[in-house]
Tab-separated table of C-alpha atoms and ligand atoms in Angstrom:
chain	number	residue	atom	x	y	z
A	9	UNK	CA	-21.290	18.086	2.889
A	10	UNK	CA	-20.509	21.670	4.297
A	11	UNK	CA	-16.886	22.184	6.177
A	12	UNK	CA	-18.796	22.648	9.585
A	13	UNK	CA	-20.282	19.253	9.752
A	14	UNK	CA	-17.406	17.626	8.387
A	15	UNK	CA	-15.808	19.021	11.616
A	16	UNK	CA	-18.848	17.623	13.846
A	17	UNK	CA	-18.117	14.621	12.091
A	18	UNK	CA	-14.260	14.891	13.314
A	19	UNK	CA	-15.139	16.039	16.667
A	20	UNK	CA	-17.196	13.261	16.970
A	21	UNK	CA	-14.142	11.176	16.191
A	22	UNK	CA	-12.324	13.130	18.762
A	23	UNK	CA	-9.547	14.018	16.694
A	24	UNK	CA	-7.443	17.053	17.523
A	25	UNK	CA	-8.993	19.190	15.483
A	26	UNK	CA	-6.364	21.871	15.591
A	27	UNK	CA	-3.438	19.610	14.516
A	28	UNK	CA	-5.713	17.855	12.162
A	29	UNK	CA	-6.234	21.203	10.062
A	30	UNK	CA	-2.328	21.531	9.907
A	31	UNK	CA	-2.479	18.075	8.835
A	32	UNK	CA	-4.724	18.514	5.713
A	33	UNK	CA	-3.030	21.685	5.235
A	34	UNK	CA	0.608	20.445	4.552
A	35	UNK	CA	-0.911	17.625	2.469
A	36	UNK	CA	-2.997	20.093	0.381
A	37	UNK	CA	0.220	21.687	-0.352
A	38	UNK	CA	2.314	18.886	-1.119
A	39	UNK	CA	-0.224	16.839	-3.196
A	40	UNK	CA	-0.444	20.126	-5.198
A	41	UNK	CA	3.631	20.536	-5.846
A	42	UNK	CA	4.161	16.808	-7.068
A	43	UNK	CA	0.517	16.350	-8.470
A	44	UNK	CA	-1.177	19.017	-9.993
A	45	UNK	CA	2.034	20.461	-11.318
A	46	UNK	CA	2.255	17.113	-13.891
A	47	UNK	CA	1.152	17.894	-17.835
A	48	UNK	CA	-0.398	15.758	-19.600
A	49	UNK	CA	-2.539	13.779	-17.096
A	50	UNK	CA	-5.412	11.735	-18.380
A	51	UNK	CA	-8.762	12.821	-17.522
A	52	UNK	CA	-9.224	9.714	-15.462
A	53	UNK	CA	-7.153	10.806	-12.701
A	54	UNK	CA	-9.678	13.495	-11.776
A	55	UNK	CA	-11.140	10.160	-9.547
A	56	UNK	CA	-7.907	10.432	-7.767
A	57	UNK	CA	-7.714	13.753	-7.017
A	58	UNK	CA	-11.075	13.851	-5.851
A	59	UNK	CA	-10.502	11.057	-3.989
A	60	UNK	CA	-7.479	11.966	-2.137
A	61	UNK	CA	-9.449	15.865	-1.516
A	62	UNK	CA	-11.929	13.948	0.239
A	63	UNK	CA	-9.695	11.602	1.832
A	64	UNK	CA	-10.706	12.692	4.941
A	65	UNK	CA	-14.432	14.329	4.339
A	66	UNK	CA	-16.391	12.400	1.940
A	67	UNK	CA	-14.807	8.538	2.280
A	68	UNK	CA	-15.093	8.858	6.525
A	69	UNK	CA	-18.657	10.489	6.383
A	70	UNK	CA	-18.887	7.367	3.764
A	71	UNK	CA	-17.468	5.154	6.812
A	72	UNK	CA	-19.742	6.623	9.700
A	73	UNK	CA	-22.689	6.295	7.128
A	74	UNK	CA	-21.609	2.184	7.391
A	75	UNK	CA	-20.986	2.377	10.806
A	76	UNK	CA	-24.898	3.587	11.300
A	77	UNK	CA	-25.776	0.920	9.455
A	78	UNK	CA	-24.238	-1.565	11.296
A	79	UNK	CA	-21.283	-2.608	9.620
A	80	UNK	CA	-17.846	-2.902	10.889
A	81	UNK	CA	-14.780	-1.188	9.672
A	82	UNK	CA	-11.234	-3.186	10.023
A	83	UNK	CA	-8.130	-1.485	9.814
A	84	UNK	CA	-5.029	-3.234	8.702
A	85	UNK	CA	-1.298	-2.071	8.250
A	86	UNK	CA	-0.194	-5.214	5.984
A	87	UNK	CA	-1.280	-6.785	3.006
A	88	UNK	CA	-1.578	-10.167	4.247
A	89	UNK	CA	-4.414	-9.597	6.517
A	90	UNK	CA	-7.196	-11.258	3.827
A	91	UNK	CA	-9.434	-8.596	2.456
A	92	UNK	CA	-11.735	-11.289	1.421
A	93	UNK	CA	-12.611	-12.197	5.128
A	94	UNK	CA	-14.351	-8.672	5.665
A	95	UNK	CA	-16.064	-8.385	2.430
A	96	UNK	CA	-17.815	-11.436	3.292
A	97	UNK	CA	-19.119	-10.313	5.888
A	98	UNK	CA	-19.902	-6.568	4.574
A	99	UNK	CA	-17.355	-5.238	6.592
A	100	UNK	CA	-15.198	-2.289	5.324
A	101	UNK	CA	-11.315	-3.036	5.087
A	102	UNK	CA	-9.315	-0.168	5.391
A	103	UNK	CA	-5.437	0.252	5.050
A	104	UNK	CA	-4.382	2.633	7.812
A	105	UNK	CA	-1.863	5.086	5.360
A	106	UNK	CA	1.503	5.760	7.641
A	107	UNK	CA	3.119	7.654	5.037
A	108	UNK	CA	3.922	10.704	7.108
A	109	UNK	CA	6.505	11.819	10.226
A	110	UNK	CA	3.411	14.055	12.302
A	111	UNK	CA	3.395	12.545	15.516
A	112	UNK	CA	7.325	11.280	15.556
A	113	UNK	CA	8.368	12.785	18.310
A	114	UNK	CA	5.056	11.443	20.296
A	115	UNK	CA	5.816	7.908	19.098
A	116	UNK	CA	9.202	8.024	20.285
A	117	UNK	CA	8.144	8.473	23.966
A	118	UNK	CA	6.489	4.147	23.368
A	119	UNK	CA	9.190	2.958	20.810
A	120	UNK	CA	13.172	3.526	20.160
A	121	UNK	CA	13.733	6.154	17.834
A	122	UNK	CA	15.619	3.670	15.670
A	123	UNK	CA	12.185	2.434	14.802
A	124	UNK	CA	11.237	2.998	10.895
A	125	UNK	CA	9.587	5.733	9.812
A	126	UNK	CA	6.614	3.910	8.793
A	127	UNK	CA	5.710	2.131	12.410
A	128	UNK	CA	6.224	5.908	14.377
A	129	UNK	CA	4.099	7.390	11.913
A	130	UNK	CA	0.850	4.489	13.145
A	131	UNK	CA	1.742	5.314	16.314
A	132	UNK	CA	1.924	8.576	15.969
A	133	UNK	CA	-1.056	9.592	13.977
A	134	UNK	CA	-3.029	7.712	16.939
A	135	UNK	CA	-1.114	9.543	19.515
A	136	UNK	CA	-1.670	12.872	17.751
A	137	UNK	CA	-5.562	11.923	17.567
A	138	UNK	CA	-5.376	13.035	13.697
A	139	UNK	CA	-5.950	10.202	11.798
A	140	UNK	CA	-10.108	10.371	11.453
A	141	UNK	CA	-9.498	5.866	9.584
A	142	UNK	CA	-7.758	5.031	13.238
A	143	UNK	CA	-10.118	6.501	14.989
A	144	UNK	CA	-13.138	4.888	12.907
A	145	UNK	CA	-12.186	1.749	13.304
A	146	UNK	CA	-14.200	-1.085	15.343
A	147	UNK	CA	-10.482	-3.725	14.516
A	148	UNK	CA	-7.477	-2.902	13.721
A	149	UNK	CA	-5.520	-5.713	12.640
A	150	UNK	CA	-1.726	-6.101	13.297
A	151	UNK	CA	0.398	-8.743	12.273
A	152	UNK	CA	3.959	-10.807	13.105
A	153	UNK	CA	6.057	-9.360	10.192
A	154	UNK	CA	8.896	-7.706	11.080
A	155	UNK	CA	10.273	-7.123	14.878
A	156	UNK	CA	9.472	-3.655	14.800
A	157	UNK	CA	5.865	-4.159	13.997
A	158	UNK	CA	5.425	-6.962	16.131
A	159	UNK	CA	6.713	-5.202	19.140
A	160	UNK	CA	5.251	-1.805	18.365
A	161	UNK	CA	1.666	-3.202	17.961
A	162	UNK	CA	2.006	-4.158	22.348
A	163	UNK	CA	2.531	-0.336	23.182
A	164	UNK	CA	-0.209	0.195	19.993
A	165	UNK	CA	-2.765	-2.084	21.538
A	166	UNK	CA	-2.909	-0.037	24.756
A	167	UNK	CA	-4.170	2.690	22.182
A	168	UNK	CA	-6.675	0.975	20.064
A	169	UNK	CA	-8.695	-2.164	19.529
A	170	UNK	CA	-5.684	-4.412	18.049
A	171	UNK	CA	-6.141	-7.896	16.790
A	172	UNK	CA	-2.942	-9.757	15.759
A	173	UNK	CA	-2.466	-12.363	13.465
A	174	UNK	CA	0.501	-14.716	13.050
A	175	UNK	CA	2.873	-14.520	10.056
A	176	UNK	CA	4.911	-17.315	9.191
A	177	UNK	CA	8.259	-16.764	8.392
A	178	UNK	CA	9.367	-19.529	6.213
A	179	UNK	CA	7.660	-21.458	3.180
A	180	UNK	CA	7.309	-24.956	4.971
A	181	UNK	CA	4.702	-27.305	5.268
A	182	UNK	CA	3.770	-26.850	8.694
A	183	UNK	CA	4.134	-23.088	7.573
A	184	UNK	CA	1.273	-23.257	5.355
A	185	UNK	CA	-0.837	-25.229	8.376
A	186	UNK	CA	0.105	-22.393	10.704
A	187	UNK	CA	-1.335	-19.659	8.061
A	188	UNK	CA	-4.421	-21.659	7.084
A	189	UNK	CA	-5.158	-22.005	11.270
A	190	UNK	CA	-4.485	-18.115	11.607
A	191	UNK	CA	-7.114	-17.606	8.858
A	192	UNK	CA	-9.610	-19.682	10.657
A	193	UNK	CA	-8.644	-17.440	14.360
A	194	UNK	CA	-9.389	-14.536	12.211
A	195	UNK	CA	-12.312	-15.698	10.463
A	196	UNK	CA	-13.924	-16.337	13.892
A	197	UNK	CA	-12.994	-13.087	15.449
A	198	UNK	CA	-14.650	-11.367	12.476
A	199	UNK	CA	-17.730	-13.313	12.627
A	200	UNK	CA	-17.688	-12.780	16.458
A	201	UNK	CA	-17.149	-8.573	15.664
A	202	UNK	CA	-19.927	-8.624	12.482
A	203	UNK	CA	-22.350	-11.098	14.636
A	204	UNK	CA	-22.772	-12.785	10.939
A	205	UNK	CA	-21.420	-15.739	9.284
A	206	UNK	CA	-18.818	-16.812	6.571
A	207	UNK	CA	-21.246	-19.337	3.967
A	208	UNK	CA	-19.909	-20.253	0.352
A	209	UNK	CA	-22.091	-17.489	-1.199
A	210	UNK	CA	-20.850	-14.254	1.191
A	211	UNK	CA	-16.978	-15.384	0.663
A	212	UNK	CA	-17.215	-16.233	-3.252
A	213	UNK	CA	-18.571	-12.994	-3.271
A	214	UNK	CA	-15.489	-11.222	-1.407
A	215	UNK	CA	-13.043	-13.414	-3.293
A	216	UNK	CA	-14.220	-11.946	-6.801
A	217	UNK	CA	-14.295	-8.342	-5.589
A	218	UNK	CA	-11.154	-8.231	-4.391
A	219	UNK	CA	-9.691	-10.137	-7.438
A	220	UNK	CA	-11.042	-7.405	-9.664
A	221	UNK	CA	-9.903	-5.094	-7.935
A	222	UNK	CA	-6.359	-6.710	-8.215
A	223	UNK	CA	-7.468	-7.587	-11.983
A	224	UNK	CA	-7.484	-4.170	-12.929
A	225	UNK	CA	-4.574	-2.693	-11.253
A	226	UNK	CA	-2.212	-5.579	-13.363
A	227	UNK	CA	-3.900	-4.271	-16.432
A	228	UNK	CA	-2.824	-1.036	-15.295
A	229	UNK	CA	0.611	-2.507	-14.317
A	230	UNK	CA	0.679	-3.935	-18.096
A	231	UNK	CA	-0.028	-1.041	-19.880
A	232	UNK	CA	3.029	0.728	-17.852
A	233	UNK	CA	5.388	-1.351	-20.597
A	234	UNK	CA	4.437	1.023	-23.141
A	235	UNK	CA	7.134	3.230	-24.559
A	236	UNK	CA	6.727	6.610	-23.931
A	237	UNK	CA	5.263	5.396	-20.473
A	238	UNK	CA	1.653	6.396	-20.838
A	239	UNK	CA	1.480	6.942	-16.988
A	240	UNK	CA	3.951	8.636	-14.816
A	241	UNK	CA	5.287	6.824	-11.728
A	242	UNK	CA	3.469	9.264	-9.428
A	243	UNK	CA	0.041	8.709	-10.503
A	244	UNK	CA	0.378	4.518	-10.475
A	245	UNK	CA	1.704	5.355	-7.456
A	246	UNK	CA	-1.544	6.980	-6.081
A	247	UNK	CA	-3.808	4.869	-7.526
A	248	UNK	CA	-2.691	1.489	-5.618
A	249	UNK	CA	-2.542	3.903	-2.769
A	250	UNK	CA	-6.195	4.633	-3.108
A	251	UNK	CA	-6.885	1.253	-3.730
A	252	UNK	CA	-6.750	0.348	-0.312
A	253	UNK	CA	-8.684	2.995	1.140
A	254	UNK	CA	-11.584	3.493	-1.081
A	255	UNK	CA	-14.531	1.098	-2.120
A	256	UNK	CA	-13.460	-1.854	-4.019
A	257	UNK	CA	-15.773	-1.865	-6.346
A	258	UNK	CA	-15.899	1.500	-7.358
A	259	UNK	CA	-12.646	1.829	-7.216
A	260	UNK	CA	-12.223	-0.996	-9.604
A	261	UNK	CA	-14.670	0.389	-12.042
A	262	UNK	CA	-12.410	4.150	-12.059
A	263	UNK	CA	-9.341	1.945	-12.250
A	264	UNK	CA	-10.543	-0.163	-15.825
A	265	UNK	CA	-12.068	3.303	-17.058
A	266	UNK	CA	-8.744	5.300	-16.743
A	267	UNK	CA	-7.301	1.615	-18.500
A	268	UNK	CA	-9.386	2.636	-21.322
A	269	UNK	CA	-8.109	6.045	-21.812
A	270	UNK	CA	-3.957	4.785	-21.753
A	271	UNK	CA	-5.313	1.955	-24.063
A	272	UNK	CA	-6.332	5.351	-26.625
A	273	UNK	CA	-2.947	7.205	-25.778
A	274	UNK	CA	-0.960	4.115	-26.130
A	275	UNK	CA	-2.034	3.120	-29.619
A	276	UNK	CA	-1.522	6.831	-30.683
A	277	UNK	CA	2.237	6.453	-29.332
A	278	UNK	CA	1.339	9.398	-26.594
A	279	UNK	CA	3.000	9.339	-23.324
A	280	UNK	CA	3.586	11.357	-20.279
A	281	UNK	CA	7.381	11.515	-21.470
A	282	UNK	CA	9.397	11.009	-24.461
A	283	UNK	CA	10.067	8.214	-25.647
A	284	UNK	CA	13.038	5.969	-24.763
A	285	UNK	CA	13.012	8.351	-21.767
A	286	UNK	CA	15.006	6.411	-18.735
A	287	UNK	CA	12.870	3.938	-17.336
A	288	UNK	CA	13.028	2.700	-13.771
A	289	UNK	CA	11.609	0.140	-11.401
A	290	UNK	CA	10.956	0.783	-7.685
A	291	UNK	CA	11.487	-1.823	-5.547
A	292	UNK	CA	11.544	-2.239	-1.460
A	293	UNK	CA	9.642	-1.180	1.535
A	294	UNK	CA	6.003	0.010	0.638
A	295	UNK	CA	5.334	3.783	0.218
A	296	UNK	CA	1.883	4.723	2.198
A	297	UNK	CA	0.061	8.016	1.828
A	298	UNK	CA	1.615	10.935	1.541
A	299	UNK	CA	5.263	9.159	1.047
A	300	UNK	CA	5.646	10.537	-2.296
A	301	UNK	CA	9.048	11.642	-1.822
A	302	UNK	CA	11.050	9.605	-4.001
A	303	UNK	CA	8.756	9.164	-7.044
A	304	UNK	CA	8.835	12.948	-7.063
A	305	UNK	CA	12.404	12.982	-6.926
A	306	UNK	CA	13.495	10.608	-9.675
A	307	UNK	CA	10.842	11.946	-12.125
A	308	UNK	CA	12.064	15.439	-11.714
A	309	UNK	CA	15.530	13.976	-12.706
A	310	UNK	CA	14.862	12.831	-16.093
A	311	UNK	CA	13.501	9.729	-15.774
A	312	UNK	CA	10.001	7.485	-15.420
A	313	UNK	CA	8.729	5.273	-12.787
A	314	UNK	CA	7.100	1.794	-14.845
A	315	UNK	CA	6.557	-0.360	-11.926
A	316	UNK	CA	6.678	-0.872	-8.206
A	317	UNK	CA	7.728	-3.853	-6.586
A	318	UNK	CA	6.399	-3.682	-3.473
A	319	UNK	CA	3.426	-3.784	-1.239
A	320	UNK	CA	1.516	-0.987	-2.505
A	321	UNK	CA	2.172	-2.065	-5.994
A	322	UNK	CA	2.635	-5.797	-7.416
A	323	UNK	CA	3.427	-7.886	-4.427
A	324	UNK	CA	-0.247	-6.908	-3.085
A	325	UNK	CA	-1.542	-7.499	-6.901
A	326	UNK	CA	0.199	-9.949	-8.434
A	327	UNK	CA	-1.324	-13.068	-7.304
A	328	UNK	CA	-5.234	-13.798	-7.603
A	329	UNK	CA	-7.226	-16.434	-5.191
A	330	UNK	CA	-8.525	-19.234	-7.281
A	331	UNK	CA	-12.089	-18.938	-7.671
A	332	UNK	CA	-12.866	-22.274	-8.521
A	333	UNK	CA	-13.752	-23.559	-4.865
A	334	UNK	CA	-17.414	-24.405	-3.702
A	335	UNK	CA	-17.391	-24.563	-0.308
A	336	UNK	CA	-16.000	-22.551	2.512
A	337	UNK	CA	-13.125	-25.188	2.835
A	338	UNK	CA	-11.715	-25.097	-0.520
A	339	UNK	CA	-12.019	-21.344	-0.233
A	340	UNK	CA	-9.702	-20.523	2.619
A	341	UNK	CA	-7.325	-23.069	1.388
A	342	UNK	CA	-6.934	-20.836	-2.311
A	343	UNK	CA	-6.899	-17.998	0.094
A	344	UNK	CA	-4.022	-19.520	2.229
A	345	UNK	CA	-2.460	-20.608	-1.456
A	346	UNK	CA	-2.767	-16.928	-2.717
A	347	UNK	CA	-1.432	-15.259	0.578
A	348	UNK	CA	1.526	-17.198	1.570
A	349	UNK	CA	3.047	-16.256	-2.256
A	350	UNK	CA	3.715	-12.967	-1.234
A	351	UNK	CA	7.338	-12.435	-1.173
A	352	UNK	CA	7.854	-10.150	2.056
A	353	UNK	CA	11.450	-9.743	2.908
A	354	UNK	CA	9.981	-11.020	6.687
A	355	UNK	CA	10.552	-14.698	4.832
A	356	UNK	CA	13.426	-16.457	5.045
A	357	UNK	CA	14.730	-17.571	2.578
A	358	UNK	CA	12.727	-15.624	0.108
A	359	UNK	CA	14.513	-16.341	-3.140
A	360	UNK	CA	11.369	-15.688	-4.902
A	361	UNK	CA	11.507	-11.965	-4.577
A	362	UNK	CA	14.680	-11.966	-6.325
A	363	UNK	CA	13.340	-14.046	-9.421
A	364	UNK	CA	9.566	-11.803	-9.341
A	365	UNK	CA	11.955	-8.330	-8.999
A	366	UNK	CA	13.748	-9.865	-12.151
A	367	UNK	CA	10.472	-10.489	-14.239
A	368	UNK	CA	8.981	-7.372	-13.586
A	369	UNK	CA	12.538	-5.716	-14.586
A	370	UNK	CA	12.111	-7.370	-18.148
A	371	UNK	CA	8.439	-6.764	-17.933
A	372	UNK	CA	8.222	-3.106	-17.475
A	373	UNK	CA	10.845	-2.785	-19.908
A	374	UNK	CA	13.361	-1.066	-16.820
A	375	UNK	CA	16.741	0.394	-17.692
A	376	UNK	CA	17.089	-0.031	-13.637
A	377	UNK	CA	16.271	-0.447	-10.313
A	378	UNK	CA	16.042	1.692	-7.171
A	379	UNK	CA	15.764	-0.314	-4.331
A	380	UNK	CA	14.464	1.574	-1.248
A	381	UNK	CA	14.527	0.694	1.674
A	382	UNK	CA	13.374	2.391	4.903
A	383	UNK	CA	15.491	3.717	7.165
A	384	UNK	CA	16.420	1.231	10.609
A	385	UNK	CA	14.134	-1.441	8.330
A	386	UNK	CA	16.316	-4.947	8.830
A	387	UNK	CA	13.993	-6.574	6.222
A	388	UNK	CA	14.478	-4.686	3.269
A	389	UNK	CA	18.126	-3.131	4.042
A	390	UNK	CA	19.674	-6.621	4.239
A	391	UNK	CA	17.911	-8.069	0.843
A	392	UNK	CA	19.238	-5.177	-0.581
A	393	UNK	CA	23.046	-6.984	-1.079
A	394	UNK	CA	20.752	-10.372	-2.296
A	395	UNK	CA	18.339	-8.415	-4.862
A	396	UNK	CA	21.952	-6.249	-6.091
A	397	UNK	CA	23.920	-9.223	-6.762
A	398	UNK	CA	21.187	-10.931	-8.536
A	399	UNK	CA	20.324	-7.881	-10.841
A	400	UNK	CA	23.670	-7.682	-11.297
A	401	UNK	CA	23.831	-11.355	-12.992
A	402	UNK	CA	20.954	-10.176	-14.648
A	403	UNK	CA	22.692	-7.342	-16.132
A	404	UNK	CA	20.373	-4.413	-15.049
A	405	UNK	CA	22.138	-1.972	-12.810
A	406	UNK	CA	21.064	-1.107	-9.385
A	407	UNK	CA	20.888	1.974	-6.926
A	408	UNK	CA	20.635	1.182	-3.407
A	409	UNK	CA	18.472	4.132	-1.284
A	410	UNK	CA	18.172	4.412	2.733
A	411	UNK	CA	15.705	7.044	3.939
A	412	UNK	CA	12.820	8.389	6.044
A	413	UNK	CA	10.109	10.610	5.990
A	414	UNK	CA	11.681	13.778	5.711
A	415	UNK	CA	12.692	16.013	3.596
A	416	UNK	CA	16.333	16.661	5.026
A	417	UNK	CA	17.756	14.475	2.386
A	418	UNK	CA	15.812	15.759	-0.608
A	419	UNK	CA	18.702	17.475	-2.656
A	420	UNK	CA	21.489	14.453	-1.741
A	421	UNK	CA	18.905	12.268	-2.853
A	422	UNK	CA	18.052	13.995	-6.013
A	423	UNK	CA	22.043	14.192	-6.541
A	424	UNK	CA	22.353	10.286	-6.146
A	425	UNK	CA	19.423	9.586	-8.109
A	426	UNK	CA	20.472	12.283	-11.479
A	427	UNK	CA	23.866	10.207	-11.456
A	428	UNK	CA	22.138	7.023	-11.427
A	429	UNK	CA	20.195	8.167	-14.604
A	430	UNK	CA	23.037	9.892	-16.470
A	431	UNK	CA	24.988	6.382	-16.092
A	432	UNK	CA	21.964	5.025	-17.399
A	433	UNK	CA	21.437	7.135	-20.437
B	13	BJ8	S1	3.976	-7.938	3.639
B	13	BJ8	S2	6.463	-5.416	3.431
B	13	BJ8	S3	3.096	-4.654	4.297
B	13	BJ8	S4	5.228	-6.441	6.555
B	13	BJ8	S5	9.398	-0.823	6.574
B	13	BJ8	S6	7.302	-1.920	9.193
B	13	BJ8	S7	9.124	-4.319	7.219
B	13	BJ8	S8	10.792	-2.189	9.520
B	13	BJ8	S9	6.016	-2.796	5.950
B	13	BJ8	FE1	5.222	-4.726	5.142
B	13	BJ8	FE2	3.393	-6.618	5.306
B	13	BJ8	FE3	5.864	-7.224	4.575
B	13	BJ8	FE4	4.309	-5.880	2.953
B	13	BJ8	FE5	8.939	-3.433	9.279
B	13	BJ8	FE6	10.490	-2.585	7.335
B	13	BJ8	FE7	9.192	-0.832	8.788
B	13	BJ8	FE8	7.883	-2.457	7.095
């Protein structure tokens, strides 16, 4: 498709085309600094960048071609909204990036600038009309994590077609009840959107493509605990960013074929870096489109990214639904089962974080952790003393990292982070 109609296409949308072009411009420029200036990336990550060069061309014309067709496209800012719901029922799930500080200052005129970075930049991109997935969507689905969210998705819903759904915030009983009747709210108000119906056939169907897809991002997660790293930090990174914007099943097909290649470069004890190069695990607040910041900063100090412990990385893969249930039922109880084991630091008391942050530690083979947090997030800044103290009984050392979206703090961080690695080699 020619430049010209992808700008019909975005006019259509009503985006501001002006600020959009700056848009695609700054993140031309810094996908190329921290992407394209890596050696030694596998020829499966050409997906990626093609992906991420038609981020906003190819996959929205791919959206509006749905659209025409009838099917509904649900946006979603949290990974406990069920991607299996809208598969069923042919809809197109989207994750709605927020990676990025355009539109700050607008956001700040609906929410207190001691807001994280990650809720102005939703609220933002919608307020700055350039964000062509907002704008697309028929739902966009918010949810009762943290206070900032929950708040920010009133002044949000004056914007945009918002649906919320209930998070519980503790691991009871009733707790489970309350999840499995938010499922069932949200099943209807899907089936009310799609005009079609959940049956036993249409959800199996969603609960094995999204389980692949999940499938082959922990083989990718596995293969990580090679040493040298056969992947750097960066491109895992991207790839479970992509994974919740592009289709799931091709996607998942890329995803095992680029598996295949590290399986080659593994077992000829190739890497992206040296071996018994510093290894270390992320771990914190998820980093959305284009929040490559600190990936780009610790591997241009020396050392490797071999995991990410968050939700865009293994607290969205981790777990799988069990796809041994027959009827609708059974399946939106091992959908309940699956969701309320994610570890968000919204839960209290969420002890299992600690132990999962521990196993993936020994897993990946980490020499530490870097626990980030985003700035103003209550969540993540006050598990930060619980997920220390543990590592530290664990023996594996810990840096503790506050920051936003931009790029004020680049060289302090970088200063921090070099230390961090010297102590560590
Ligand atoms: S399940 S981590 S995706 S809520 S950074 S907005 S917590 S103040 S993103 Fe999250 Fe769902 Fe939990 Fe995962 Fe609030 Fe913190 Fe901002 Fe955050």
């Amino acid at each position: 498709m020619s430049e010209a109609s992808y700008r019909e296409m975005w006019e259509n949308l009503n985006l501001d085309i002006e600020a959009h072009e700056g848009l695609l411009e700054v993140l031309g420029k810094f996908y190329g600094d921290i992407y394209m200036s890596q050696e030694g990336r596998l020829k499966g990550m050409e997906y990626l960048d093609f992906v991420l060069s038609e981020v906003h061309g190819l996959r929205i014309k791919e959206l509006m071609d749905a659209k025409a067709e009838g099917r509904k496209i649900i946006g979603t800012f949290c990974v406990f909204v069920p991607e299996e719901l809208s598969l069923a029922l042919d809809a197109v799930q989207v994750g709605l990036c927020s990676g990025a500080d355009a539109g700050t200052e607008l956001a700040e005129k609906v929410v207190p600038r001691n807001t994280c970075a990650l809720i102005k930049s939703f609220l933002g991109f919608k307020m700055a009309h350039i964000c062509p997935f907002t704008e697309a969507c028929d739902m966009i689905v918010g949810e009762t994590t943290c206070d900032g969210k929950k708040k920010a998705y009133e002044a949000f819903s004056e914007m945009a077609p918002v649906y919320v759904m209930e998070i519980p915030q503790r691991k009871e009983k009733s707790d489970y009840a309350l999840f499995k009747a938010e499922l069932l709210r949200f099943k209807s108000e899907l089936e009310k959107l799609t005009g079609k119906s959940i049956t036993a056939e249409n959800l199996k169907k969603g609960i094995k493509i999204a389980n692949d897809k999940r499938r082959a991002l922990q083989r990718l997660d596995k293969l990580r605990a090679a040493d040298p790293a056969p992947i750097s930090g960066r491109d895992s990174l991207l790839i479970n960013q992509v994974s919740f914007y592009d289709d799931p099943v091709r996607f998942t097909a890329s995803i095992n074929t680029l598996c295949d290649q590290l399986e080659e470069r593994i077992a000829k004890k190739e890497g992206i870096a040296p071996a018994k190069t510093t290894r270390l695990l992320l771990s914190g607040c998820p980093m959305a489109v284009p929040n490559w910041k600190l990936p780009y900063v610790v591997e241009s100090s020396g050392a490797v990214i071999v995991g990410e412990e968050s939700c865009i990385g293994t607290r969205n893969t981790r777990d799988l639904v069990d796809e041994s249930g027959e009827t609708v039922e059974e399946m939106l109880d091992a959908i309940c089962e699956r969701y309320m084991k994610i570890d968000c630091a919204c839960f209290t008391p969420n002890n299992e974080r600690l132990e999962n942050i521990t196993s993936l530690a020994k897993e990946t083979k980490a020499d530490g952790v870097l626990h980030y947090s985003l700035m103003f997030c209550q969540p993540y800044t006050h598990e930060a003393f619980k997920v220390e103290k543990k590592l530290k009984e664990t023996g594996i050392p810990m840096l503790a990292i506050e920051t936003d979206y931009s790029m004020e703090d680049i060289e302090q961080l970088k200063t921090r982070v070099e230390a961090f690695v010297e102590m560590l080699s």
